[in-house]
Each structure stands twice: as structure tokens, then as C-alpha cells.
Tab-separated table of C-alpha atoms in Angstrom:
chain	number	residue	atom	x	y	z
A	1	MET	CA	103.974	109.467	100.908
A	2	PRO	CA	102.279	109.335	104.669
A	3	GLY	CA	100.516	105.748	105.849
A	4	GLY	CA	102.430	103.798	103.681
A	5	VAL	CA	100.438	100.980	101.916
A	6	MET	CA	97.211	102.045	103.828
A	7	LEU	CA	97.396	105.066	101.121
A	8	GLN	CA	98.905	102.801	97.741
A	9	ILE	CA	96.668	100.116	98.121
A	10	GLY	CA	93.737	100.351	100.902
A	11	ILE	CA	92.425	103.462	99.468
A	12	HIS	CA	91.237	101.530	96.609
A	13	TYR	CA	89.582	98.981	99.037
A	14	VAL	CA	87.930	101.633	101.088
A	15	ASP	CA	86.318	102.633	97.528
A	16	VAL	CA	84.991	99.726	96.941
A	17	LEU	CA	83.840	98.965	100.834
A	18	GLU	CA	82.059	102.744	100.771
A	19	MET	CA	80.469	101.129	97.762
A	20	LEU	CA	79.447	97.920	99.112
A	21	ILE	CA	78.209	99.218	102.526
A	22	GLY	CA	78.215	102.989	102.529
A	23	PRO	CA	79.952	106.246	104.875
A	24	VAL	CA	82.926	104.702	106.998
A	25	ARG	CA	81.806	107.119	110.141
A	26	ARG	CA	84.717	105.995	112.431
A	27	VAL	CA	88.357	104.213	111.801
A	28	ARG	CA	90.624	102.222	113.991
A	29	ALA	CA	93.644	101.390	112.789
A	30	ALA	CA	97.700	99.332	113.436
A	31	SER	CA	99.990	99.033	111.483
A	32	ALA	CA	104.015	98.460	110.984
A	33	GLN	CA	106.766	98.664	109.066
A	34	LEU	CA	107.818	95.084	108.950
A	35	VAL	CA	110.109	94.428	105.326
A	36	LEU	CA	110.701	97.277	103.229
A	37	PRO	CA	112.885	99.995	103.983
A	38	GLY	CA	112.008	102.767	105.323
A	39	ASP	CA	109.831	104.610	107.919
A	40	ASN	CA	106.242	104.165	106.166
A	41	PRO	CA	104.539	100.991	107.503
A	42	ASP	CA	104.522	98.235	104.949
A	43	VAL	CA	101.995	96.414	106.898
A	44	ALA	CA	97.705	97.709	108.254
A	45	ASN	CA	95.043	96.993	109.889
A	46	LEU	CA	91.515	99.290	109.964
A	47	ILE	CA	88.188	98.651	111.715
A	48	LEU	CA	85.864	100.796	109.692
A	49	GLU	CA	82.724	101.696	111.265
A	50	HIS	CA	79.956	102.361	108.717
A	51	GLY	CA	77.054	104.850	109.474
A	52	CYS	CA	74.466	101.655	109.285
A	53	GLY	CA	75.891	100.139	111.669
A	54	ALA	CA	77.965	97.554	109.791
A	55	ILE	CA	81.203	96.943	110.824
A	56	SER	CA	84.084	95.841	108.132
A	57	ASN	CA	88.072	95.202	108.456
A	58	LEU	CA	90.980	95.864	106.197
A	59	THR	CA	93.919	94.644	105.987
A	60	ALA	CA	97.321	95.960	103.390
A	61	SER	CA	99.751	94.665	103.199
A	62	TYR	CA	103.567	94.673	101.446
A	63	ALA	CA	104.867	92.292	103.989
A	64	SER	CA	103.686	88.602	101.772
A	65	ALA	CA	105.262	86.151	99.504
A	66	SER	CA	103.139	87.360	97.188
A	67	GLU	CA	99.987	89.555	95.255
A	68	TYR	CA	96.815	87.409	96.877
A	69	TYR	CA	94.207	90.234	97.097
A	70	MET	CA	90.754	88.961	98.346
A	71	MET	CA	87.073	90.287	99.796
A	72	ASN	CA	84.665	88.591	101.908
A	73	VAL	CA	81.397	90.001	102.333
A	74	TYR	CA	79.397	88.599	104.698
A	75	GLY	CA	75.198	88.945	105.184
A	76	LYS	CA	72.797	87.030	106.664
A	77	GLU	CA	71.102	85.196	104.022
A	78	ALA	CA	74.374	85.114	102.028
A	79	SER	CA	77.683	85.393	101.337
A	80	ALA	CA	80.606	86.677	98.595
A	81	TYR	CA	83.964	85.279	98.821
A	82	TYR	CA	85.948	86.962	96.297
A	83	ASP	CA	89.768	86.100	95.458
A	84	LEU	CA	92.334	86.689	92.763
A	85	PHE	CA	92.536	83.127	92.002
A	86	GLY	CA	89.407	81.773	92.714
A	87	GLY	CA	87.338	84.094	91.071
A	88	LEU	CA	83.689	85.336	92.517
A	89	ARG	CA	82.106	82.861	94.643
A	90	TYR	CA	78.037	82.696	96.828
A	91	LEU	CA	77.053	80.796	99.287
A	92	HIS	CA	73.295	80.795	100.352
A	93	ARG	CA	72.459	80.028	104.194
A	94	GLY	CA	72.244	76.037	104.443
A	95	GLU	CA	74.198	75.795	100.757
A	96	ALA	CA	76.845	72.517	101.604
A	97	ALA	CA	79.372	75.500	99.504
A	98	PRO	CA	80.100	78.262	97.543
A	99	ARG	CA	78.879	78.689	94.643
A	100	ALA	CA	81.308	80.910	91.443
A	101	VAL	CA	79.721	83.407	90.021
A	102	ALA	CA	80.549	83.633	85.782
A	103	THR	CA	82.553	87.195	85.276
A	104	ALA	CA	83.314	88.753	81.654
A	105	ALA	CA	87.616	89.395	82.187
A	106	THR	CA	87.838	93.113	81.933
A	107	ASP	CA	90.921	95.511	80.994
A	108	THR	CA	90.357	97.854	83.986
A	109	ILE	CA	92.899	100.428	82.996
A	110	ARG	CA	91.022	100.590	79.232
A	111	GLU	CA	88.153	100.580	80.810
A	112	GLU	CA	88.473	103.098	83.480
A	113	LEU	CA	90.198	105.489	79.914
A	114	GLU	CA	87.100	104.111	77.773
A	115	GLU	CA	84.781	105.934	80.873
A	116	PHE	CA	86.968	109.341	81.254
A	117	ALA	CA	86.615	110.023	77.657
A	118	ALA	CA	83.104	109.041	77.395
A	119	CYS	CA	82.853	111.934	80.037
A	120	ILE	CA	84.405	114.426	78.458
A	121	ARG	CA	83.227	113.986	74.716
A	122	ASN	CA	79.286	113.490	76.332
A	123	GLY	CA	79.749	115.929	79.338
A	124	ARG	CA	78.759	112.941	82.240
A	125	LYS	CA	79.712	112.653	85.302
A	126	PRO	CA	82.269	109.983	86.394
A	127	GLU	CA	81.221	106.571	88.445
A	128	THR	CA	83.971	108.331	91.407
A	129	ASP	CA	84.722	111.559	90.622
A	130	GLY	CA	86.834	114.521	93.209
A	131	TRP	CA	84.454	114.294	96.090
A	132	TRP	CA	84.151	110.291	96.466
A	133	ALA	CA	87.960	110.528	95.752
A	134	SER	CA	88.492	112.902	99.062
A	135	ARG	CA	85.787	110.957	100.864
A	136	ASN	CA	88.205	108.015	100.684
A	137	LEU	CA	91.062	109.879	101.279
A	138	ALA	CA	89.654	111.087	104.180
A	139	VAL	CA	88.962	107.558	105.450
A	140	VAL	CA	92.834	106.428	104.596
A	141	MET	CA	94.003	109.485	106.924
A	142	ALA	CA	91.681	108.897	109.762
A	143	GLY	CA	93.466	104.751	109.420
A	144	ILE	CA	97.665	107.483	109.823
A	145	GLN	CA	96.222	109.354	112.434
A	146	SER	CA	94.674	105.943	114.464
A	147	ALA	CA	97.658	104.027	113.773
A	148	ARG	CA	99.818	107.315	116.250
A	149	GLU	CA	97.926	107.944	117.925
A	150	GLY	CA	96.010	104.818	119.659
A	151	ARG	CA	92.308	105.766	119.215
A	152	ALA	CA	89.767	106.198	117.135
A	153	VAL	CA	88.722	108.548	114.715
A	154	ASP	CA	86.098	110.158	112.815
A	155	VAL	CA	86.156	110.629	109.695
A	156	GLU	CA	84.082	114.203	109.243
A	157	LEU	CA	86.612	115.844	111.889
A	158	VAL	CA	89.149	114.248	108.919
A	159	ALA	CA	87.398	115.550	105.994
A	160	ALA	CA	86.800	119.044	107.650
A	161	GLY	CA	90.836	119.841	107.494
């Protein structure tokens, strides 16, 4: 499993970041193997440069006391915050505290299977397809290469093979 935690966990966050911000064009990464046996990284940090000029930071780790998923998106007029225990919140410029956003509890595995079945039945295109998956893999592979070589790596060069 080249890249360890980058491929096992990080790829799912690449998916979300590209949906929210747009395609990643360049990756700078660092990784370490701290707690798990073997030689695959269990901690990784990727700095993602998006085509629109935005920069995002993705950290994935197995070297923690528990699973704690969180994502913060900072904008000029508002910011959004999500974590596994606190849920989704947002803060508009000038406000003193973030507000909770009500979201329905969902069974994500069931949701994925229902979409898959609907695509088969109706010939509909899935929300994320093979192209999208290959694109996310190219971002992660650029991160793996960057961590090994200590330099920024262009995603398009990795995607081209």
C-alpha cells in the first residue's frame, strides 16, 4: 500500500477538496512512519495547490488516540467548520460565534449502494466515476512522490503516467 495513510484515508479528503475548491495542480507533501509496524507512512501532510489559486492543507494520521475527522473551509465572507463530534457549523464575517447547521443523519454505505443501483437501473452517471477516482489517485500519487523526493510535484505529470 504505497503511501500508507495518504492512500487509505487522504484520498477521500482529496475527493471532497476537489469538489469544493476545484482541481489540484501541484502537491507538496511530507510523511512519517511513527506507530504502526512496517514501512508505510502512518502520518502525512499534503499542501495542495488548486488550479484556481487556492491552497488547502490535508493531514491524515493513524498516530492519534482516536478517530477525529474534521474539515475547516475559510472564506473571505464566511467559514465552515465540521468535526465528527460537533457536526457542521458556519461563521459569517463579523459574527462572534459559529452557528450550527442542522443535517440529517445518513447511512453513507447505504446511500452509495442506492446510488450504484439507481445508476445501473436508469443508466445514470454516478456522482463520482472512474475518471474522478483516477484523478484523486493522481493527486495522492503526486503526494507520495513529493514526500519521497522532497519537492513539489505536478499532478498532470503523474496523471499522464
